[in-house]
Coordinates of C-alpha atoms and ligand atoms in Angstrom, one line a residue:
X460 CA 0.0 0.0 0.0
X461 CA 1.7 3.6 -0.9
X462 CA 1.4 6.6 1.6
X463 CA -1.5 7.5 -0.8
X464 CA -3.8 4.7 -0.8
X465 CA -3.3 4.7 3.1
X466 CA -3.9 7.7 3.5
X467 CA -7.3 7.0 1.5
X468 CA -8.0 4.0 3.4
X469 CA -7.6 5.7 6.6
X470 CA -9.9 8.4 5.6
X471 CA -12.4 6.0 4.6
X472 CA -12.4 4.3 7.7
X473 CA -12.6 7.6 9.7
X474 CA -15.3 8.3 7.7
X475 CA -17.2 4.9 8.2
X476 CA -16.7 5.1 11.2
X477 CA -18.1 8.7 12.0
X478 CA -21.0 8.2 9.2
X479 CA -22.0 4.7 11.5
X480 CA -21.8 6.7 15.1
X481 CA -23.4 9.6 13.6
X482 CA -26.4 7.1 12.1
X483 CA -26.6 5.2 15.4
X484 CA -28.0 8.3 17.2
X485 CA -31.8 8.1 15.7
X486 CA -31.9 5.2 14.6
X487 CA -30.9 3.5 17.9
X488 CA -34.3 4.5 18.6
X489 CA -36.0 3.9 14.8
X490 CA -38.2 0.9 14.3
X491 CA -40.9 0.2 11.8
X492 CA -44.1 -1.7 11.6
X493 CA -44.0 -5.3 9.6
X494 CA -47.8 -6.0 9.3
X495 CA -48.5 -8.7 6.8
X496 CA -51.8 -8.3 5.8
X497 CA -51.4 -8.6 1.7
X498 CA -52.4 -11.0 -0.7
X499 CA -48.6 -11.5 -2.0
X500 CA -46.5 -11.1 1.1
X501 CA -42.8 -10.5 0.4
X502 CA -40.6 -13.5 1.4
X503 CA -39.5 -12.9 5.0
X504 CA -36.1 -12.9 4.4
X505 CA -36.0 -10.2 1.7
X506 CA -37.9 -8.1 4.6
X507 CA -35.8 -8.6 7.0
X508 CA -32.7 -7.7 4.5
X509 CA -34.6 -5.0 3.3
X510 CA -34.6 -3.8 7.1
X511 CA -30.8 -4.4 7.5
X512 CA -30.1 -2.5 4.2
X513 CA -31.6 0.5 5.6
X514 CA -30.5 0.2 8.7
X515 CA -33.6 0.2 10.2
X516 CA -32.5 -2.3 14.1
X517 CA -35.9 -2.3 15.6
X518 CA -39.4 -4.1 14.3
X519 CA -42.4 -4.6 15.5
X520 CA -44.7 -7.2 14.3
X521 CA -48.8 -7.7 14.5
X522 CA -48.8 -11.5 15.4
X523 CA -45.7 -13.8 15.7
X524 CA -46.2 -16.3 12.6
X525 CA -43.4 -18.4 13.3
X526 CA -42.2 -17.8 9.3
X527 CA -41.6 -14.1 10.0
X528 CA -40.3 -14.5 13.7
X529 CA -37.6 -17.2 12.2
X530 CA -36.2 -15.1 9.7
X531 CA -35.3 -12.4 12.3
X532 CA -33.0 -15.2 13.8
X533 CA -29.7 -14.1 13.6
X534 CA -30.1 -10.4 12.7
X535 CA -29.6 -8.7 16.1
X536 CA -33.0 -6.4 15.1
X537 CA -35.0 -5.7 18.4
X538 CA -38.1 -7.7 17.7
X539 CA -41.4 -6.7 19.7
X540 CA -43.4 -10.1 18.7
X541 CA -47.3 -9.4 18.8
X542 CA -50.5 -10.8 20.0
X543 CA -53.9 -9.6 18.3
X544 CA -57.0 -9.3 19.9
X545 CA -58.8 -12.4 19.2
X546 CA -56.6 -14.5 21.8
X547 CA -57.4 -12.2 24.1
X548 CA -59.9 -14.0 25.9
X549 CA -58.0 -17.3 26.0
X550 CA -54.9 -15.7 27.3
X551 CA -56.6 -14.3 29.9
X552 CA -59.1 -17.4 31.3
X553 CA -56.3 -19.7 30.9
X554 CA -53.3 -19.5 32.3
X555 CA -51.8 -22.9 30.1
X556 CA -52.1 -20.8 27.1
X557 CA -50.5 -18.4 28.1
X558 CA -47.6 -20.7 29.0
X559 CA -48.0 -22.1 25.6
X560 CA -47.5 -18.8 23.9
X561 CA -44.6 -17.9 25.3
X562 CA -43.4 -21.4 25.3
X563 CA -44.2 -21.8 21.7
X564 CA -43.7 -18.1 20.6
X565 CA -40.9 -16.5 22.9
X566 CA -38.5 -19.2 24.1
X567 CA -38.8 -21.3 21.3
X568 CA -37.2 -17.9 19.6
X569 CA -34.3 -17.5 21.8
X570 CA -30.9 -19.2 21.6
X571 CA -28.0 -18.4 20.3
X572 CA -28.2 -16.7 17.5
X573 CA -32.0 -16.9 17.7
X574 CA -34.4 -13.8 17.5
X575 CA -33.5 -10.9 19.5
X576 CA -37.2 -10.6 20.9
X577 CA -38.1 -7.3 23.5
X578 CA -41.1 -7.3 23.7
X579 CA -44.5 -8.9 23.6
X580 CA -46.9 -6.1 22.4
X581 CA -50.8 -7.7 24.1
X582 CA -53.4 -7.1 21.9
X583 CA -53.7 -3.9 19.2
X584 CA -55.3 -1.0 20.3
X585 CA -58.0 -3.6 21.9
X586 CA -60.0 -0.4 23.6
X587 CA -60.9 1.4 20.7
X588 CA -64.5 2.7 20.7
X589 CA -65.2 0.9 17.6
X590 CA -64.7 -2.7 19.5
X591 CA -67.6 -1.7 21.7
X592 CA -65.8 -2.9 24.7
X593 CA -64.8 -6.2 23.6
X594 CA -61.9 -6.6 24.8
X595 CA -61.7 -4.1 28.1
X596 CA -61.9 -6.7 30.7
X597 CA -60.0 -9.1 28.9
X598 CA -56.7 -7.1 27.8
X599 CA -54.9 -6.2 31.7
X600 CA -55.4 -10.2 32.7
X601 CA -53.8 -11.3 29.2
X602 CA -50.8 -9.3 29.8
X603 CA -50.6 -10.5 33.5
X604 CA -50.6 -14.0 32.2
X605 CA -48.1 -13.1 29.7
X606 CA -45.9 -11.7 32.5
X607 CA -46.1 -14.7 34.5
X608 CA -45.7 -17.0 32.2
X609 CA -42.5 -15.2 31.1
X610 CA -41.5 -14.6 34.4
X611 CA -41.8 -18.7 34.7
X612 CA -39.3 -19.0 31.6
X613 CA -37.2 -16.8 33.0
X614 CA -36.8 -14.1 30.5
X615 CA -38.7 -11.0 32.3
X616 CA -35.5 -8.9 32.4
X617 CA -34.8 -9.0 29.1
X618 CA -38.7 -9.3 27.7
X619 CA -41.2 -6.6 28.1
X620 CA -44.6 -6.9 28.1
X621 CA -47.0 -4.0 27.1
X622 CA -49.9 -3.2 25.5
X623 CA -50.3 -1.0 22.0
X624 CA -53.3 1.5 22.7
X625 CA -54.7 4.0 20.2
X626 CA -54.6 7.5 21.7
X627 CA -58.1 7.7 21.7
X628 CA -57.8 5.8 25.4
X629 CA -56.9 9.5 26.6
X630 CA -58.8 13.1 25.8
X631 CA -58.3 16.4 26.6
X632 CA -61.8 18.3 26.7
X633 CA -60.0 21.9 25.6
X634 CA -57.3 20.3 23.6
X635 CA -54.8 21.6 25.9
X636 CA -52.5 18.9 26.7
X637 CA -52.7 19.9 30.2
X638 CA -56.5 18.7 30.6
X639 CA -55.6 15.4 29.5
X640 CA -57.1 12.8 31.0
X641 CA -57.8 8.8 30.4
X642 CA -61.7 8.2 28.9
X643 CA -63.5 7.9 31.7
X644 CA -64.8 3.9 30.2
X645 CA -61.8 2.9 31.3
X646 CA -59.9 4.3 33.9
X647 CA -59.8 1.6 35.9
X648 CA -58.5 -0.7 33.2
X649 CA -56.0 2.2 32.6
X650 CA -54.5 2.8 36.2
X651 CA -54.0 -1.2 36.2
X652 CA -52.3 -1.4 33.2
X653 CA -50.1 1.6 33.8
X654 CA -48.8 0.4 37.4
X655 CA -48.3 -2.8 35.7
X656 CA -46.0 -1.4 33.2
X657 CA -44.5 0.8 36.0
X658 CA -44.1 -2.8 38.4
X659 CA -42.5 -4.1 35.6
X660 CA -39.9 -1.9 34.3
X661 CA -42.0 -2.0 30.9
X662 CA -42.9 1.4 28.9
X663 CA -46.4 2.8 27.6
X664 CA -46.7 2.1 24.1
X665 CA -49.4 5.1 22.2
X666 CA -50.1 5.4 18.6
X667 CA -50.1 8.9 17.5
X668 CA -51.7 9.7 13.6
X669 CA -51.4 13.4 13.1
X670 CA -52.8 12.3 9.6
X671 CA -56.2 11.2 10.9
X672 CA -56.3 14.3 13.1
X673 CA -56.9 16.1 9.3
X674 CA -58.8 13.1 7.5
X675 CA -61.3 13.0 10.1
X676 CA -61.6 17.0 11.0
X677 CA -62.2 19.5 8.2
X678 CA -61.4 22.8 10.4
X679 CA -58.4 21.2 11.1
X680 CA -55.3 23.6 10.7
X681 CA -53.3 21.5 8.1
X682 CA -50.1 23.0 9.7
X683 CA -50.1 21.6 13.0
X684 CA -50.2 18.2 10.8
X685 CA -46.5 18.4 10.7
X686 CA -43.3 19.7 12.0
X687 CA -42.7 22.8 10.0
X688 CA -43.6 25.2 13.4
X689 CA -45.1 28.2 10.4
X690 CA -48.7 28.0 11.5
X691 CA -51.0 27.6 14.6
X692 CA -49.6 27.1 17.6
X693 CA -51.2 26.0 21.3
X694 CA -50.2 27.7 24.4
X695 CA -50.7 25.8 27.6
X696 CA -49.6 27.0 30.9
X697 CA -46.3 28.7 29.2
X698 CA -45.4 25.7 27.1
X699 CA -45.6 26.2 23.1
X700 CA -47.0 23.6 20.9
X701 CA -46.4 23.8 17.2
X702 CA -47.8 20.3 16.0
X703 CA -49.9 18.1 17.4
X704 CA -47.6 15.2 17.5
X705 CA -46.2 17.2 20.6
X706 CA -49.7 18.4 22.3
X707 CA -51.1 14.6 21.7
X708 CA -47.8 13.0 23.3
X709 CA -48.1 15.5 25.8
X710 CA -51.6 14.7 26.9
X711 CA -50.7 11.4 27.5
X712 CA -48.1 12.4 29.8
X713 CA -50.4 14.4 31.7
X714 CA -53.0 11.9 32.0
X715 CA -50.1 9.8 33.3
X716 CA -48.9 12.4 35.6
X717 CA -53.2 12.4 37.0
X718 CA -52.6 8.9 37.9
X719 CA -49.7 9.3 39.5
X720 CA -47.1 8.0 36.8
X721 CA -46.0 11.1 34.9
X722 CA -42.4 9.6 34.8
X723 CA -43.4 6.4 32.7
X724 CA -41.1 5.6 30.3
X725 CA -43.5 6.2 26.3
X726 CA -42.5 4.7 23.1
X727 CA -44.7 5.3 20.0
X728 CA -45.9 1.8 18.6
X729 CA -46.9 3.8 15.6
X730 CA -46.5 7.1 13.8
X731 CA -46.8 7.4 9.9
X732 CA -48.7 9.2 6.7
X733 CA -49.9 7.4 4.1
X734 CA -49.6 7.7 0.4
X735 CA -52.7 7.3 -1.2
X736 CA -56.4 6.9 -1.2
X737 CA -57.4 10.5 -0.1
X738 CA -56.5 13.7 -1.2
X739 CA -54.3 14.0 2.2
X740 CA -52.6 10.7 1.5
X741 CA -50.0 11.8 -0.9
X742 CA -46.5 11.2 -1.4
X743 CA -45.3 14.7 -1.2
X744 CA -47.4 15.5 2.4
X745 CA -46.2 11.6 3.3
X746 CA -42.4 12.9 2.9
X747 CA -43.1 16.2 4.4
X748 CA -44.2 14.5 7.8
X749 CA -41.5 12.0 7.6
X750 CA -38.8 14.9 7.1
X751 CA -40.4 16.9 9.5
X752 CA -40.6 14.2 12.3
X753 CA -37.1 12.5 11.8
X754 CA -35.1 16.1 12.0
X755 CA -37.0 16.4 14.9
X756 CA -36.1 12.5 16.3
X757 CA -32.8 13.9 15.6
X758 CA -32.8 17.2 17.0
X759 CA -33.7 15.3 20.7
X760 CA -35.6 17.9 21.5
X761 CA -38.1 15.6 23.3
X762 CA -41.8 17.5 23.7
X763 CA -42.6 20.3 26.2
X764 CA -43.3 18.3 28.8
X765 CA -40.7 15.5 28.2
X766 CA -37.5 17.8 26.8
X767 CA -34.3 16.0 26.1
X768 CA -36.1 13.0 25.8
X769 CA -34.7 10.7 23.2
X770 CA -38.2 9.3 21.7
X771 CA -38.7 6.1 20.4
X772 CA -40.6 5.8 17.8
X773 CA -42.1 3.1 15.2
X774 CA -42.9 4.3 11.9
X775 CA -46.2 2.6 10.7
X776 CA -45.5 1.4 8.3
X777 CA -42.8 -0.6 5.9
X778 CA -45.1 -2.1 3.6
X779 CA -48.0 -1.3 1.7
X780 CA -51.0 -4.2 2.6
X781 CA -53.8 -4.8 0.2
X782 CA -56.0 -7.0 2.6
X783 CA -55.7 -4.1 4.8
X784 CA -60.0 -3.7 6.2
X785 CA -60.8 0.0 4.0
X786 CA -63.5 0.4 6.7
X787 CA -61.5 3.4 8.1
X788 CA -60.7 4.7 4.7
X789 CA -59.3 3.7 1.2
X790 CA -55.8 5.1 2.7
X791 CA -55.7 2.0 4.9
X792 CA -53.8 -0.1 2.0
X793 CA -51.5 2.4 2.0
X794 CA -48.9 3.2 4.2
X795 CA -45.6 1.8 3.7
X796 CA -42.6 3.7 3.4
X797 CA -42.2 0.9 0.4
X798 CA -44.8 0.0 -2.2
X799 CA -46.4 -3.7 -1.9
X800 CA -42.9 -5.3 -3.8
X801 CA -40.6 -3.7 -1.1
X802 CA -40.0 -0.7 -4.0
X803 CA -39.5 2.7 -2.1
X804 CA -42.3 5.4 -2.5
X805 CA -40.1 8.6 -2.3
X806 CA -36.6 9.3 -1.2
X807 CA -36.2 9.8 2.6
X808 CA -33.0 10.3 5.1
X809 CA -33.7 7.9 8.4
X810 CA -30.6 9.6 9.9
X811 CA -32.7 12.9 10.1
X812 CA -30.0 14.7 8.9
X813 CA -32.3 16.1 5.8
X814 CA -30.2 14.4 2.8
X815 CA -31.6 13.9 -0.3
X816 CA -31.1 9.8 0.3
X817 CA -33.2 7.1 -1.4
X818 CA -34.1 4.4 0.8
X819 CA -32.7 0.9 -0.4
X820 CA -35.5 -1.4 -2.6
X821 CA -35.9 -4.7 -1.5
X822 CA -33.1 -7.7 -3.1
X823 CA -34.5 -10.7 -4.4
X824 CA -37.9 -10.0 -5.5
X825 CA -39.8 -12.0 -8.1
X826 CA -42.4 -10.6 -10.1
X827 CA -44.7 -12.5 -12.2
X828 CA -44.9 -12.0 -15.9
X829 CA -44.8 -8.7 -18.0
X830 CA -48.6 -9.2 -18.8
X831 CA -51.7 -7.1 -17.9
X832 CA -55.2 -7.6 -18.3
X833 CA -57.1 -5.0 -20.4
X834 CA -60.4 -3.7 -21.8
X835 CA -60.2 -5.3 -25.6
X836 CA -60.0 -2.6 -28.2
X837 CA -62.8 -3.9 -29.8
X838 CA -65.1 -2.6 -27.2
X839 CA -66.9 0.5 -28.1
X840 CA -69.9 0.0 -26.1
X841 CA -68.1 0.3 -21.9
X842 CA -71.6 0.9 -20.8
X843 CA -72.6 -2.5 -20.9
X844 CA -69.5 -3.2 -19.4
X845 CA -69.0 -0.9 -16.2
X846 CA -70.6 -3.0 -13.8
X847 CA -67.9 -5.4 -14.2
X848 CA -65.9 -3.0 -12.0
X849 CA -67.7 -3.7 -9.2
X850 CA -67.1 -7.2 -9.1
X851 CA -63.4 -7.1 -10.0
X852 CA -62.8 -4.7 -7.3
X853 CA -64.6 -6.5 -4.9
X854 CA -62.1 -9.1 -4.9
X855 CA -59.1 -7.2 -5.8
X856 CA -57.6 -3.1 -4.1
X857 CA -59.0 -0.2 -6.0
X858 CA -58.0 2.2 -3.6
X859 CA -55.9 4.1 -6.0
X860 CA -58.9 4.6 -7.9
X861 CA -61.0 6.6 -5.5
X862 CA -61.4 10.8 -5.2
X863 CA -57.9 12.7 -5.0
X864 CA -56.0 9.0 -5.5
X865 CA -53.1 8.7 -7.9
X866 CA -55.9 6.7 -10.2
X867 CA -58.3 9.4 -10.2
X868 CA -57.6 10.9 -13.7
X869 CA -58.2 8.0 -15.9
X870 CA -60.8 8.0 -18.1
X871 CA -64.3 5.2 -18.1
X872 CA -61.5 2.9 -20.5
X873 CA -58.9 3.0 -18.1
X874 CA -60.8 3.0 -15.2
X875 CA -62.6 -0.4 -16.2
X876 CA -58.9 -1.6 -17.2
X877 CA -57.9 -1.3 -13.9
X878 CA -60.2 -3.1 -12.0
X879 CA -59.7 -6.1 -14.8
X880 CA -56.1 -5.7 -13.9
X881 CA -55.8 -5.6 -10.2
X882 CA -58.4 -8.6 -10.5
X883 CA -56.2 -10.9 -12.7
X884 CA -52.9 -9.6 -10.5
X885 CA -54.7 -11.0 -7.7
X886 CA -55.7 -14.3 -9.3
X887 CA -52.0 -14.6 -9.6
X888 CA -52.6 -13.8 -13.7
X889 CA -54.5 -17.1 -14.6
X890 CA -56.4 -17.0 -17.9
X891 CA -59.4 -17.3 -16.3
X892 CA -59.0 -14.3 -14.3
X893 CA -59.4 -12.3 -17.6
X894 CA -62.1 -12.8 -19.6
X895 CA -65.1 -10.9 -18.4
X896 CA -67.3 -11.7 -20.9
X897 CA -65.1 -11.9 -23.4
X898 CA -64.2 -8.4 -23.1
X899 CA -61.1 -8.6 -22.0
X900 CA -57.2 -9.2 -23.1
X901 CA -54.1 -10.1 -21.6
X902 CA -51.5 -7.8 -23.5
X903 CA -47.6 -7.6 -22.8
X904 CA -47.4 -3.8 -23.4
X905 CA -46.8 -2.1 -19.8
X906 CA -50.6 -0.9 -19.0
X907 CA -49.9 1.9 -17.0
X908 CA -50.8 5.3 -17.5
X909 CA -49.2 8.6 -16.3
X910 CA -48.9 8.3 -12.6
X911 CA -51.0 5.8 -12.0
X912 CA -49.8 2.3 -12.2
X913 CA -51.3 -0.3 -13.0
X914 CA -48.7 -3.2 -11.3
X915 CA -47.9 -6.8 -11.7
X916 CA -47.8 -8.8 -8.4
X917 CA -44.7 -10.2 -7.1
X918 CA -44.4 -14.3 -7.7
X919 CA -45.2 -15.4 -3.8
X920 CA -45.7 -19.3 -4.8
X921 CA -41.8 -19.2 -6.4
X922 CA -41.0 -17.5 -3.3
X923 CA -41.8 -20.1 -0.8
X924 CA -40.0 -22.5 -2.8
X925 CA -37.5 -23.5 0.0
X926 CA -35.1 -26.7 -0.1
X927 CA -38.0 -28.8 2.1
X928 CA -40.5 -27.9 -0.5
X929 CA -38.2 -27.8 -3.6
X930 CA -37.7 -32.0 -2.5
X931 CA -41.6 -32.1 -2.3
X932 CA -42.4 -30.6 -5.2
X933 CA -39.9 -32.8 -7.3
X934 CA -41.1 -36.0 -5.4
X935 CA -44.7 -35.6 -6.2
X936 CA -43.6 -34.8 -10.1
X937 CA -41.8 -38.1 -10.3
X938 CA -44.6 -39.9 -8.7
X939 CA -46.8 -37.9 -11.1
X940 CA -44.5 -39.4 -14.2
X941 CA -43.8 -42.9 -12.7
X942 CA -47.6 -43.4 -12.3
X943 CA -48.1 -41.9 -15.8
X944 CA -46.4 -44.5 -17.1
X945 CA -48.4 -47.4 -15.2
X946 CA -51.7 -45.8 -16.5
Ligands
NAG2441 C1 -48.2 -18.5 18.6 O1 -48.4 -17.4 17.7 C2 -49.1 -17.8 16.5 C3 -49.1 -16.6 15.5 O2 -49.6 -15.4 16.1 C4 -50.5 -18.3 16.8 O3 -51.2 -18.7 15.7 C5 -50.4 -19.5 17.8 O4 -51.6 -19.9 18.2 C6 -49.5 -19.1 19.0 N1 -49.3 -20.2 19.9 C7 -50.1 -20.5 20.9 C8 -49.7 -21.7 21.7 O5 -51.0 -19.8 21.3
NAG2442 C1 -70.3 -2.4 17.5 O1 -71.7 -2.0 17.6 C2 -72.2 -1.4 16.3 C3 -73.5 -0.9 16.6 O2 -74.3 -1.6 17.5 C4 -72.1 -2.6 15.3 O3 -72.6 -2.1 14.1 C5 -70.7 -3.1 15.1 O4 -70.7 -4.1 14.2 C6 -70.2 -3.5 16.5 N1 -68.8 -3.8 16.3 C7 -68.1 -4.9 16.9 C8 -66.7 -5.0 16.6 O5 -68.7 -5.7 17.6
NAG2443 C1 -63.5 6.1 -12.4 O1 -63.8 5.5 -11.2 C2 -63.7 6.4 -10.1 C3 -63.9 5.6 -8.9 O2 -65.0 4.7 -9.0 C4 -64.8 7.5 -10.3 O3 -64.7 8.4 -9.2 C5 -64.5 8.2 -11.6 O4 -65.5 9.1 -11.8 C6 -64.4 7.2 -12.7 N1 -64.1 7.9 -13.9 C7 -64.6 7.7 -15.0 C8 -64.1 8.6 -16.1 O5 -65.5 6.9 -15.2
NAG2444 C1 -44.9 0.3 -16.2 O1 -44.8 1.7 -16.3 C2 -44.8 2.4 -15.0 C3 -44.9 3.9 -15.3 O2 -44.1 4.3 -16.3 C4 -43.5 2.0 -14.3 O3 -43.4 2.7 -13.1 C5 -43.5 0.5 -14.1 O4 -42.3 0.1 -13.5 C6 -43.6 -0.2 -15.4 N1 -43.8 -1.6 -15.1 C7 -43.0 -2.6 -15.6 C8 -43.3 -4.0 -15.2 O5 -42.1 -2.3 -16.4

């Protein structure tokens, strides 16, 4: 090596090794949500490379399906494993399951080089209003089974149990953070759940959507959405709010503080914006909130009441999900940081640091064939055929197709066009999938038009094509041809 080239190496090593320290700072405390509610999942290993590659070290899942828990094995990502709703109520009658769970979903997990698991999130947001009550007196003795069963296994130092709650459980009647208090329905539920967490070393884990705040609130100031600090602003007893990320953080901290608890350590199970679907959900407002919030993640600012704090936050979430219930709104299916094929949706600097940096695509990923389904030329007449919309969108996402979506501009052609293509995508492109009374085609000629694409699905069969099933498959062929042969 010549006094040059070291003196490049050396400089490229300082510089690694600044760049990595400098990285560390927010995204030590950067996760992202891995639901896995779509029709062609991505393999789980390409996710959890995609993670890696983006340096993205914390994860938190919706369930714990032991395909997606085992491909974090080995990858030193903090892994908060999840539980939904509808064990509730046998977690918390019977204690065995809970044992089971953990047995079968935590410890089974951990050796060396296993799955660097956290936490176990109980339930999702089990007390929203919309549940009617459900699961309120079945949530606080789920986790407490949890806890002891993990406290059995041996593994309550290093595992955390909490509970992911919707920040509807709190309400402030003047919007000042300072009259925040717990709903009323549930404060009992709430104080027990919070000295739990407080017992057991374990934080509060809030989701906080500064997006629905303007979808579901017309006279709300589209300002205080995000983090730019040039519109409204609240005072409240000599404290400054210019978003409402800060004032809704901050009226959970006071409703803490009115039980008693306003030290409690908070993480945000989920913050995000979504892309499409409503005239809101755009890219460009999506990256605004996402620049805004991680300059301020790295800023450590904290909130008013919490300053200095280093916050630790999940973005919600990686991928787009097209199974996603639209029941809240068309944006649901929506709100990945990368498109349904692990493709990113606009360029974005996790460091905080403002850079013009493109997240890195997902490795690996197989599409199926160049071929889309189409209207046939030959039909003049689309009145006769509109209807068939309905039905292909029924059993396919045409959320990009609603008011202000980024399939809003086509005309009645295209618009029919894409419902036969999302439909045939779906069906995984089988001929059948495209004929619609005989008025449609399968062409090779890329379908899309403008911005709105019209996309082929990723090849999920060929994914799950792993050595055990590879032997499988070529077992039942050669059965298949031996029998042939006898018949
Ligand atoms: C473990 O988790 C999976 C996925 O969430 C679930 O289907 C399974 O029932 C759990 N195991 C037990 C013993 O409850
Ligand atoms: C809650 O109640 C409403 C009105 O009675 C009903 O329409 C809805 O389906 C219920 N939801 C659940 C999750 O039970
Ligand atoms: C296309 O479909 C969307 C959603 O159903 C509708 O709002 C729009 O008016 C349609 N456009 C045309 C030209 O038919
Ligand atoms: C089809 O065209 C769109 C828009 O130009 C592009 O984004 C997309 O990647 C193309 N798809 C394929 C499979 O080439």
């Amino acid at each position: 090596m010549t006094g040059a080239t070291f003196a490049i190496a050396v400089t490229w090593t300082v510089l690694i090794v600044v760049t990595t320290t400098i990285t560390s700072v927010v995204q030590a405390h950067l996760g992202a949500n891995w639901g896995t509610m779509a029709s062609h999942p991505l393999n789980p290993n390409i996710v959890v490379n995609l993670l890696e590659d983006n340096g993205i070290k914390k994860v938190k899942l919706f369930d714990s399906d032991s395909w997606t828990v085992s491909a974090l094995a080995g990858s030193k990502i903090e892994t908060i494993v999840g539980i939904p709703n509808d064990q509730l109520e046998s977690l918390a009658s019977d204690y065995n399951h809970a044992k089971d769970w953990v047995k079968e979903n935590v410890t089974a997990h951990i050796y060396d080089g296993g799955v660097n698991i956290r936490y176990i999130a109980v339930g999702n947001e089990p007390f929203l209003t919309a549940y009617n009550g459900t699961y309120i007196k079945l949530t606080f003795p789920a986790m407490q089974n949890i806890q002891k069963a993990l406290d059995e296994a041996g593994y309550s130092k290093k595992i955390k149990v909490t509970c992911p709650l919707n920040a509807d459980v709190y309400e402030s009647a003047t919007n000042q953070p300072s009259d925040g208090q717990f709903r009323s329905d549930i404060l009992d539920e709430m104080k027990d759940i919070v000295r739990f967490l407080s017992r057991n070393d374990a934080a509060f884990m809030v989701n906080i959507y500064p997006f629905l705040s303007l979808y579901l609130n017309s006279d709300f100031p589209v300002d205080f959405a995000f983090f730019d600090e040039n519109g409204k602003s609240i005072n409240d007893k000599g404290k400054k709010y210019t978003n409402v990320f800060d004032a809704n953080f901050d009226t959970l901290v006071w409703s803490l503080k009115k039980i008693g608890l306003g030290d409690l350590k908070i993480i945000v199970g989920e913050v995000g914006w979504p892309t499409d679907g409503n005239k809101f959900a755009t890219v460009e407002l999506a990256k605004r909130f996402y620049d805004g919030l991680l300059k301020k993640l790295a800023s450590k600012k904290g909130t008013p009441m919490r300053p200095n704090e280093k916050l630790e936050v999940y973005l919600f979430g990686l991928l787009d999900e097209d199974l996603k219930s639209i029941q809240p709104g068309f944006f649901e299916r929506h709100w990945g940081l990368f498109r349904y094929d692990g493709k990113p949706k606009f360029s974005l600097d996790l460091t905080g640091k403002g850079n013009d940096k493109r997240l890195v695509a997902a490795k690996g990923v197989q599409y199926l064939e160049h071929k889309w389904c189409v209207v046939k030329n030959s039909v003049k007449d689309l009145g006769t055929i509109s209807s068939q919309i309905d039905y292909a969108c029924s059993m396919s996402d045409c959320t990009s197709l609603g008011y202000g979506s980024s399939c809003n501009n086509l005309n009645s052609r295209g618009n029919i066009s894409y419902a036969y293509n999302m439909y045939f995508q779906m069906q995984d492109q089988s001929v059948e999938a495209c004929v619609f009374g005989e008025s449609a085609e399968i062409v090779t000629r890329n379908a899309s038009v403008g911005s709105c694409l019209f996309p082929i699905q990723i090849d999920s069969i060929g994914q799950r094509l792993t050595p055990m099933n590879i032997v499988v498959f070529t077992a039942t062929v050669l059965i298949g041809l031996v029998l042939s042969m006898y018949v």
